Amino acid sequence: MRSALRWLIVSVNSTTGKFNSAHLIQKMKSMKKNIYTILLLLVVTACTDLRVTPPPTPPVVERPPAKIALALGGGAARGFAHVGVIKALEAQGISPDIIVGTSAGSVVGALYASGLNGFQIQELSMNMDEDQFLDGSGMYRCIAETIVSDKRGCIKGQALQDFINQNIHDRPIEKLNKTFAAVATNLRNGEMMVFRAGNTGLAVRASSSVPVFFEPVNINGQDYVDGGLVAPVPAGVARSLGADFVIAVDISDRPQDRPTAGITDIMWQTFSIFGKTINRYEQASADIMVRPITYGIPATDLSGRNKAVLEGEKAVAAILPELKVKLAILNEQRHVAGMP
């Protein structure tokens, strides 16, 4: 404004007191251009100052992968139910990272950990015969010989060891496709032994050596027998191996479902009572329990294998809604394979 007044005063004729119109008009045009330029600069500056900076993008939090374990319990020939459980889980896209087995669970678990899928294990199991487990002794002959003699067991278990090693291509435990452990019992001190390395077939043989029927298995100077004496359903072992989620499969008999007419019945009933007591503690380590109905399925021969596989599939179907909910909750913290 001072500049405008100065030009206005200069433009007045000091003699006549009149404005110099031409000079004034020229200066006003120049001022108008300057004002437009200033206003344009002010507008641009204001727009620049009012620009909103978007908030920084939050960093992507990567969820570590969840480790799912499958704990397969003991139950002699009822162990074929584990095959049905594996098939049903695979059908839902659930592939455990850690496999732990006791007794019959170690047999199926070793085959599964080696890379065989549920259908392949089923095909293999349907072609089994008793000689592949009983060294040609026959179950009834075995029972008779054990009762009347002072032997430590009538079945050596070598046939079972060879069967496992042959079908996993003689790989040791630490070379299997999945983390695997077989649970056995130290016969001298009653302590649990978890085999994590070494001869896979030998570990399975030790885990499956039911006292009286099978001879104890000597490994490094120690005798081992069936793992069902200390961990009928090895959920706690699975948790100790780093599992975030444990699916435990219990195929044991309920004591109230068993007859007690003869010596063999009484022996199996004893195992059932032991197993039920210990399983109460094991269940605390499991996130979900799968319980195939095994009542009526023979434990000492292979005639019930088809029914056992079917019961395993049905048992997974029964707990599937609960399993999916629990895995979805886990997936919020750790990435579950197959889930977004």
Tab-separated table of C-alpha atoms in Angstrom:
chain	number	residue	atom	x	y	z
A	1	MET	CA	0.000	0.000	0.000
A	2	ARG	CA	2.877	2.390	0.725
A	3	SER	CA	4.239	1.704	-2.734
A	4	ALA	CA	0.843	2.440	-4.269
A	5	LEU	CA	0.513	5.761	-2.415
A	6	ARG	CA	4.013	6.767	-3.382
A	7	TRP	CA	3.206	6.260	-7.048
A	8	LEU	CA	-0.043	8.115	-6.629
A	9	ILE	CA	1.685	11.199	-5.138
A	10	VAL	CA	4.377	11.237	-7.791
A	11	SER	CA	1.737	11.095	-10.463
A	12	VAL	CA	0.188	14.401	-9.331
A	13	ASN	CA	1.269	17.502	-11.376
A	14	SER	CA	2.805	19.856	-8.773
A	15	THR	CA	1.942	22.976	-10.848
A	16	THR	CA	-1.568	22.225	-11.944
A	17	GLY	CA	-2.606	19.869	-9.085
A	18	LYS	CA	-3.901	17.368	-11.633
A	19	PHE	CA	-3.210	13.677	-12.010
A	20	ASN	CA	-0.941	12.391	-14.740
A	21	SER	CA	-3.562	9.894	-15.989
A	22	ALA	CA	-1.467	7.937	-18.488
A	23	HIS	CA	1.341	7.433	-16.047
A	24	LEU	CA	-1.079	6.401	-13.310
A	25	ILE	CA	-2.884	3.842	-15.493
A	26	GLN	CA	0.392	2.214	-16.510
A	27	LYS	CA	1.525	1.885	-12.897
A	28	MET	CA	-1.850	0.469	-11.808
A	29	LYS	CA	-1.631	-2.262	-14.458
A	30	SER	CA	1.832	-3.179	-13.239
A	31	MET	CA	0.594	-3.338	-9.651
A	32	LYS	CA	-2.340	-5.531	-10.689
A	33	LYS	CA	0.041	-8.089	-12.210
A	34	ASN	CA	2.141	-8.056	-9.069
A	35	ILE	CA	-0.941	-8.591	-6.866
A	36	TYR	CA	-2.045	-11.577	-8.972
A	37	THR	CA	1.413	-13.073	-8.708
A	38	ILE	CA	1.464	-12.613	-4.924
A	39	LEU	CA	-2.031	-14.123	-4.533
A	40	LEU	CA	-1.027	-17.118	-6.663
A	41	LEU	CA	2.040	-17.694	-4.507
A	42	LEU	CA	-0.077	-17.445	-1.350
A	43	VAL	CA	-2.572	-19.999	-2.679
A	44	VAL	CA	0.176	-22.439	-3.660
A	45	THR	CA	1.874	-22.008	-0.278
A	46	ALA	CA	-1.399	-22.527	1.598
A	47	CYS	CA	-2.153	-25.717	-0.328
A	48	THR	CA	1.304	-26.995	0.387
A	49	ASP	CA	1.005	-26.286	4.117
A	50	LEU	CA	-2.448	-27.943	4.383
A	51	ARG	CA	-1.435	-31.173	2.626
A	52	VAL	CA	-2.262	-34.181	4.864
A	53	THR	CA	0.550	-36.690	5.270
A	54	PRO	CA	-0.822	-40.255	5.287
A	55	PRO	CA	-0.049	-42.280	8.437
A	56	PRO	CA	2.862	-44.698	8.148
A	57	THR	CA	1.963	-48.235	7.118
A	58	PRO	CA	2.187	-50.521	10.157
A	59	PRO	CA	4.860	-53.203	9.833
A	60	VAL	CA	3.675	-56.668	8.845
A	61	VAL	CA	3.911	-58.978	11.845
A	62	GLU	CA	4.974	-62.388	10.671
A	63	ARG	CA	3.430	-65.263	12.623
A	64	PRO	CA	5.794	-68.129	13.279
A	65	PRO	CA	4.563	-71.461	11.936
A	66	ALA	CA	2.549	-73.538	14.381
A	67	LYS	CA	3.883	-76.987	15.251
A	68	ILE	CA	1.127	-79.567	15.424
A	69	ALA	CA	1.800	-82.936	17.030
A	70	LEU	CA	-0.037	-86.229	16.718
A	71	ALA	CA	0.238	-88.477	19.789
A	72	LEU	CA	-0.764	-92.047	18.930
A	73	GLY	CA	-1.605	-94.308	21.845
A	74	GLY	CA	-1.186	-98.032	22.346
A	75	GLY	CA	-3.828	-100.673	21.852
A	76	ALA	CA	-2.358	-103.709	20.069
A	77	ALA	CA	-4.316	-104.653	16.928
A	78	ARG	CA	-6.747	-101.797	17.568
A	79	GLY	CA	-3.906	-99.570	16.367
A	80	PHE	CA	-5.358	-99.763	12.860
A	81	ALA	CA	-7.736	-97.043	14.085
A	82	HIS	CA	-4.768	-94.657	13.893
A	83	VAL	CA	-4.731	-95.165	10.126
A	84	GLY	CA	-8.319	-93.921	9.917
A	85	VAL	CA	-7.469	-90.913	12.076
A	86	ILE	CA	-4.549	-89.972	9.807
A	87	LYS	CA	-6.679	-90.336	6.685
A	88	ALA	CA	-9.412	-88.114	8.127
A	89	LEU	CA	-6.964	-85.417	9.238
A	90	GLU	CA	-5.284	-85.398	5.836
A	91	ALA	CA	-8.682	-84.989	4.178
A	92	GLN	CA	-9.035	-81.742	6.156
A	93	GLY	CA	-5.572	-80.533	5.149
A	94	ILE	CA	-4.133	-81.137	8.631
A	95	SER	CA	-0.587	-82.472	8.455
A	96	PRO	CA	1.142	-82.800	11.852
A	97	ASP	CA	4.820	-81.892	12.125
A	98	ILE	CA	5.604	-84.097	15.134
A	99	ILE	CA	4.595	-87.745	15.519
A	100	VAL	CA	4.898	-89.566	18.841
A	101	GLY	CA	3.822	-93.171	19.264
A	102	THR	CA	3.399	-95.711	22.009
A	103	SER	CA	3.248	-99.422	21.176
A	104	ALA	CA	0.839	-99.832	18.219
A	105	GLY	CA	0.942	-96.046	17.869
A	106	SER	CA	4.684	-96.219	17.267
A	107	VAL	CA	4.153	-98.754	14.454
A	108	VAL	CA	1.713	-96.528	12.565
A	109	GLY	CA	3.580	-93.378	13.615
A	110	ALA	CA	6.908	-94.547	12.195
A	111	LEU	CA	5.318	-95.361	8.835
A	112	TYR	CA	3.560	-91.982	8.769
A	113	ALA	CA	6.687	-90.067	9.783
A	114	SER	CA	8.598	-91.796	6.989
A	115	GLY	CA	6.476	-90.010	4.390
A	116	LEU	CA	3.683	-92.514	3.734
A	117	ASN	CA	0.192	-91.018	3.665
A	118	GLY	CA	-2.907	-92.495	5.245
A	119	PHE	CA	-4.035	-94.363	2.137
A	120	GLN	CA	-0.601	-95.878	1.627
A	121	ILE	CA	-0.452	-97.042	5.236
A	122	GLN	CA	-3.938	-98.514	4.906
A	123	GLU	CA	-2.946	-100.423	1.790
A	124	LEU	CA	0.134	-101.705	3.560
A	125	SER	CA	-1.826	-102.705	6.646
A	126	MET	CA	-4.462	-104.597	4.693
A	127	ASN	CA	-1.736	-106.848	3.296
A	128	MET	CA	-0.185	-107.630	6.672
A	129	ASP	CA	-0.337	-111.066	8.229
A	130	GLU	CA	0.418	-112.170	11.754
A	131	ASP	CA	3.746	-113.719	10.837
A	132	GLN	CA	5.092	-110.226	10.134
A	133	PHE	CA	4.654	-109.479	13.845
A	134	LEU	CA	4.790	-112.803	15.625
A	135	ASP	CA	7.910	-114.367	14.117
A	136	GLY	CA	5.739	-117.243	12.910
A	137	SER	CA	4.777	-118.299	16.443
A	138	GLY	CA	1.046	-117.706	16.204
A	139	MET	CA	-0.758	-115.814	18.971
A	140	TYR	CA	-2.479	-118.749	20.669
A	141	ARG	CA	0.642	-120.891	20.626
A	142	CYS	CA	2.527	-117.926	22.016
A	143	ILE	CA	0.114	-117.529	24.917
A	144	ALA	CA	0.246	-121.243	25.740
A	145	GLU	CA	4.030	-121.400	25.680
A	146	THR	CA	4.380	-118.326	27.859
A	147	ILE	CA	1.990	-119.629	30.500
A	148	VAL	CA	3.633	-123.049	30.912
A	149	SER	CA	7.265	-121.951	30.617
A	150	ASP	CA	9.655	-119.618	32.339
A	151	LYS	CA	10.493	-117.702	29.156
A	152	ARG	CA	10.661	-113.902	29.144
A	153	GLY	CA	8.247	-113.886	26.234
A	154	CYS	CA	7.553	-116.087	23.263
A	155	ILE	CA	7.743	-113.430	20.534
A	156	LYS	CA	11.168	-112.001	19.794
A	157	GLY	CA	9.838	-109.059	17.809
A	158	GLN	CA	12.514	-109.276	15.133
A	159	ALA	CA	9.849	-109.669	12.433
A	160	LEU	CA	8.218	-106.409	13.488
A	161	GLN	CA	11.566	-104.628	13.496
A	162	ASP	CA	12.351	-105.882	9.995
A	163	PHE	CA	8.881	-104.963	8.727
A	164	ILE	CA	9.278	-101.350	9.849
A	165	ASN	CA	12.817	-100.912	8.554
A	166	GLN	CA	11.958	-102.443	5.204
A	167	ASN	CA	9.039	-100.093	4.638
A	168	ILE	CA	10.911	-96.958	5.670
A	169	HIS	CA	13.971	-97.929	3.590
A	170	ASP	CA	16.181	-98.557	6.624
A	171	ARG	CA	16.315	-94.919	7.646
A	172	PRO	CA	17.120	-94.034	11.268
A	173	ILE	CA	14.651	-91.977	13.275
A	174	GLU	CA	16.524	-88.722	12.714
A	175	LYS	CA	16.330	-89.161	8.923
A	176	LEU	CA	12.557	-89.552	8.690
A	177	ASN	CA	10.426	-86.929	6.946
A	178	LYS	CA	8.734	-85.796	10.143
A	179	THR	CA	9.965	-85.484	13.709
A	180	PHE	CA	9.298	-88.863	15.304
A	181	ALA	CA	9.638	-90.388	18.764
A	182	ALA	CA	8.812	-93.844	20.097
A	183	VAL	CA	8.019	-94.295	23.783
A	184	ALA	CA	9.155	-97.392	25.705
A	185	THR	CA	9.576	-98.415	29.353
A	186	ASN	CA	12.863	-99.296	31.023
A	187	LEU	CA	12.171	-102.696	32.568
A	188	ARG	CA	14.748	-102.308	35.332
A	189	ASN	CA	13.724	-98.953	36.797
A	190	GLY	CA	10.294	-98.307	35.271
A	191	GLU	CA	11.393	-95.012	33.747
A	192	MET	CA	10.097	-93.723	30.448
A	193	MET	CA	12.444	-93.897	27.492
A	194	VAL	CA	11.828	-91.683	24.471
A	195	PHE	CA	13.722	-92.829	21.387
A	196	ARG	CA	14.574	-89.829	19.190
A	197	ALA	CA	17.438	-91.272	17.155
A	198	GLY	CA	18.861	-94.554	15.978
A	199	ASN	CA	17.375	-97.710	14.479
A	200	THR	CA	13.705	-96.948	13.825
A	201	GLY	CA	12.559	-100.562	13.683
A	202	LEU	CA	14.358	-101.396	16.914
A	203	ALA	CA	12.771	-98.433	18.709
A	204	VAL	CA	9.308	-99.451	17.491
A	205	ARG	CA	9.979	-103.034	18.566
A	206	ALA	CA	10.910	-101.861	22.075
A	207	SER	CA	7.873	-99.588	22.274
A	208	SER	CA	5.593	-102.472	21.222
A	209	SER	CA	7.011	-105.279	23.369
A	210	VAL	CA	3.990	-106.160	25.473
A	211	PRO	CA	5.309	-107.962	28.564
A	212	VAL	CA	4.811	-111.733	28.618
A	213	PHE	CA	3.949	-111.830	24.904
A	214	PHE	CA	7.102	-110.154	23.579
A	215	GLU	CA	10.597	-110.604	24.903
A	216	PRO	CA	12.117	-107.432	26.338
A	217	VAL	CA	14.340	-105.610	23.851
A	218	ASN	CA	17.931	-105.001	24.889
A	219	ILE	CA	19.366	-101.690	23.703
A	220	ASN	CA	22.758	-100.527	24.963
A	221	GLY	CA	22.621	-102.925	27.898
A	222	GLN	CA	19.104	-101.928	29.019
A	223	ASP	CA	15.912	-103.966	28.659
A	224	TYR	CA	12.855	-102.169	27.317
A	225	VAL	CA	9.201	-103.144	27.137
A	226	ASP	CA	5.916	-101.631	25.983
A	227	GLY	CA	5.626	-97.873	26.398
A	228	GLY	CA	2.005	-98.199	27.435
A	229	LEU	CA	3.154	-98.867	30.990
A	230	VAL	CA	4.293	-95.251	31.359
A	231	ALA	CA	2.532	-93.289	28.581
A	232	PRO	CA	-0.462	-95.057	27.010
A	233	VAL	CA	-1.224	-91.870	25.055
A	234	PRO	CA	2.049	-89.883	24.832
A	235	ALA	CA	0.586	-86.373	24.741
A	236	GLY	CA	3.068	-85.091	27.319
A	237	VAL	CA	6.022	-86.300	25.252
A	238	ALA	CA	4.588	-84.579	22.174
A	239	ARG	CA	4.311	-81.319	24.114
A	240	SER	CA	7.887	-81.638	25.372
A	241	LEU	CA	9.134	-81.876	21.782
A	242	GLY	CA	7.954	-78.317	21.103
A	243	ALA	CA	4.390	-78.828	19.910
A	244	ASP	CA	2.074	-75.816	19.995
A	245	PHE	CA	-0.976	-78.005	19.513
A	246	VAL	CA	-1.353	-81.695	20.408
A	247	ILE	CA	-3.915	-84.031	18.871
A	248	ALA	CA	-3.973	-87.168	21.036
A	249	VAL	CA	-5.545	-90.446	19.945
A	250	ASP	CA	-6.722	-92.875	22.622
A	251	ILE	CA	-7.551	-96.364	21.321
A	252	SER	CA	-7.388	-98.121	24.668
A	253	ASP	CA	-10.152	-100.287	26.053
A	254	ARG	CA	-12.363	-98.954	28.772
A	255	PRO	CA	-12.108	-101.357	31.720
A	256	GLN	CA	-15.886	-101.665	32.002
A	257	ASP	CA	-16.055	-102.965	28.427
A	258	ARG	CA	-13.703	-105.896	28.930
A	259	PRO	CA	-14.534	-109.473	29.981
A	260	THR	CA	-12.530	-111.043	32.793
A	261	ALA	CA	-13.259	-114.727	32.251
A	262	GLY	CA	-9.765	-116.135	31.672
A	263	ILE	CA	-6.114	-115.425	32.358
A	264	THR	CA	-5.643	-113.566	29.088
A	265	ASP	CA	-8.698	-111.391	29.759
A	266	ILE	CA	-7.412	-110.581	33.225
A	267	MET	CA	-4.003	-109.587	31.876
A	268	TRP	CA	-5.514	-107.225	29.285
A	269	GLN	CA	-7.874	-105.848	31.932
A	270	THR	CA	-4.836	-105.020	34.049
A	271	PHE	CA	-3.379	-103.009	31.188
A	272	SER	CA	-6.704	-101.245	30.708
A	273	ILE	CA	-6.831	-100.153	34.338
A	274	PHE	CA	-3.221	-98.970	34.278
A	275	GLY	CA	-3.828	-97.097	31.069
A	276	LYS	CA	-6.967	-95.372	32.268
A	277	THR	CA	-5.226	-94.115	35.395
A	278	ILE	CA	-2.183	-92.754	33.570
A	279	ASN	CA	-4.262	-91.234	30.767
A	280	ARG	CA	-5.912	-88.898	33.234
A	281	TYR	CA	-2.580	-87.123	33.546
A	282	GLU	CA	-1.712	-87.338	29.848
A	283	GLN	CA	-4.964	-85.666	28.796
A	284	ALA	CA	-3.853	-82.417	30.422
A	285	SER	CA	-1.131	-82.114	27.759
A	286	ALA	CA	-3.527	-82.649	24.846
A	287	ASP	CA	-5.408	-79.830	23.144
A	288	ILE	CA	-7.937	-82.261	21.767
A	289	MET	CA	-8.599	-85.975	22.290
A	290	VAL	CA	-9.718	-88.353	19.559
A	291	ARG	CA	-11.350	-91.525	20.916
A	292	PRO	CA	-12.275	-94.141	18.323
A	293	ILE	CA	-14.801	-96.662	19.592
A	294	THR	CA	-12.711	-99.812	19.858
A	295	TYR	CA	-15.061	-101.931	21.934
A	296	GLY	CA	-15.443	-105.318	20.272
A	297	ILE	CA	-12.372	-104.924	18.065
A	298	PRO	CA	-9.924	-107.776	18.809
A	299	ALA	CA	-6.643	-106.700	20.344
A	300	THR	CA	-4.787	-109.929	19.612
A	301	ASP	CA	-5.525	-110.586	15.935
A	302	LEU	CA	-5.934	-108.652	12.708
A	303	SER	CA	-9.524	-109.582	11.885
A	304	GLY	CA	-10.909	-106.229	13.021
A	305	ARG	CA	-8.582	-103.960	11.067
A	306	ASN	CA	-11.199	-102.700	8.583
A	307	LYS	CA	-13.590	-101.776	11.372
A	308	ALA	CA	-10.765	-100.114	13.305
A	309	VAL	CA	-9.827	-97.887	10.344
A	310	LEU	CA	-13.469	-96.878	9.940
A	311	GLU	CA	-13.824	-96.071	13.637
A	312	GLY	CA	-10.754	-93.848	13.420
A	313	GLU	CA	-12.320	-91.855	10.595
A	314	LYS	CA	-15.617	-91.544	12.463
A	315	ALA	CA	-13.884	-90.369	15.621
A	316	VAL	CA	-12.221	-87.468	13.768
A	317	ALA	CA	-15.552	-86.491	12.199
A	318	ALA	CA	-17.032	-86.309	15.707
A	319	ILE	CA	-14.469	-83.810	17.007
A	320	LEU	CA	-13.906	-81.919	13.747
A	321	PRO	CA	-15.978	-78.786	14.590
A	322	GLU	CA	-14.138	-78.368	17.894
A	323	LEU	CA	-10.792	-79.034	16.224
A	324	LYS	CA	-11.384	-76.373	13.556
A	325	VAL	CA	-12.346	-73.758	16.151
A	326	LYS	CA	-9.246	-74.434	18.237
A	327	LEU	CA	-6.943	-74.354	15.213
A	328	ALA	CA	-8.509	-71.056	14.086
A	329	ILE	CA	-7.727	-69.544	17.496
A	330	LEU	CA	-4.170	-70.845	17.286
A	331	ASN	CA	-3.862	-69.399	13.763
A	332	GLU	CA	-4.297	-65.877	15.158
A	333	GLN	CA	-0.957	-66.190	16.952
A	334	ARG	CA	0.899	-68.771	14.895
A	335	HIS	CA	0.375	-69.648	11.281
A	336	VAL	CA	-1.357	-72.997	10.885
A	337	ALA	CA	-0.487	-74.662	7.567
A	338	GLY	CA	-3.415	-74.523	5.159
A	339	MET	CA	-5.012	-71.501	6.879
A	340	PRO	CA	-4.795	-67.889	5.643
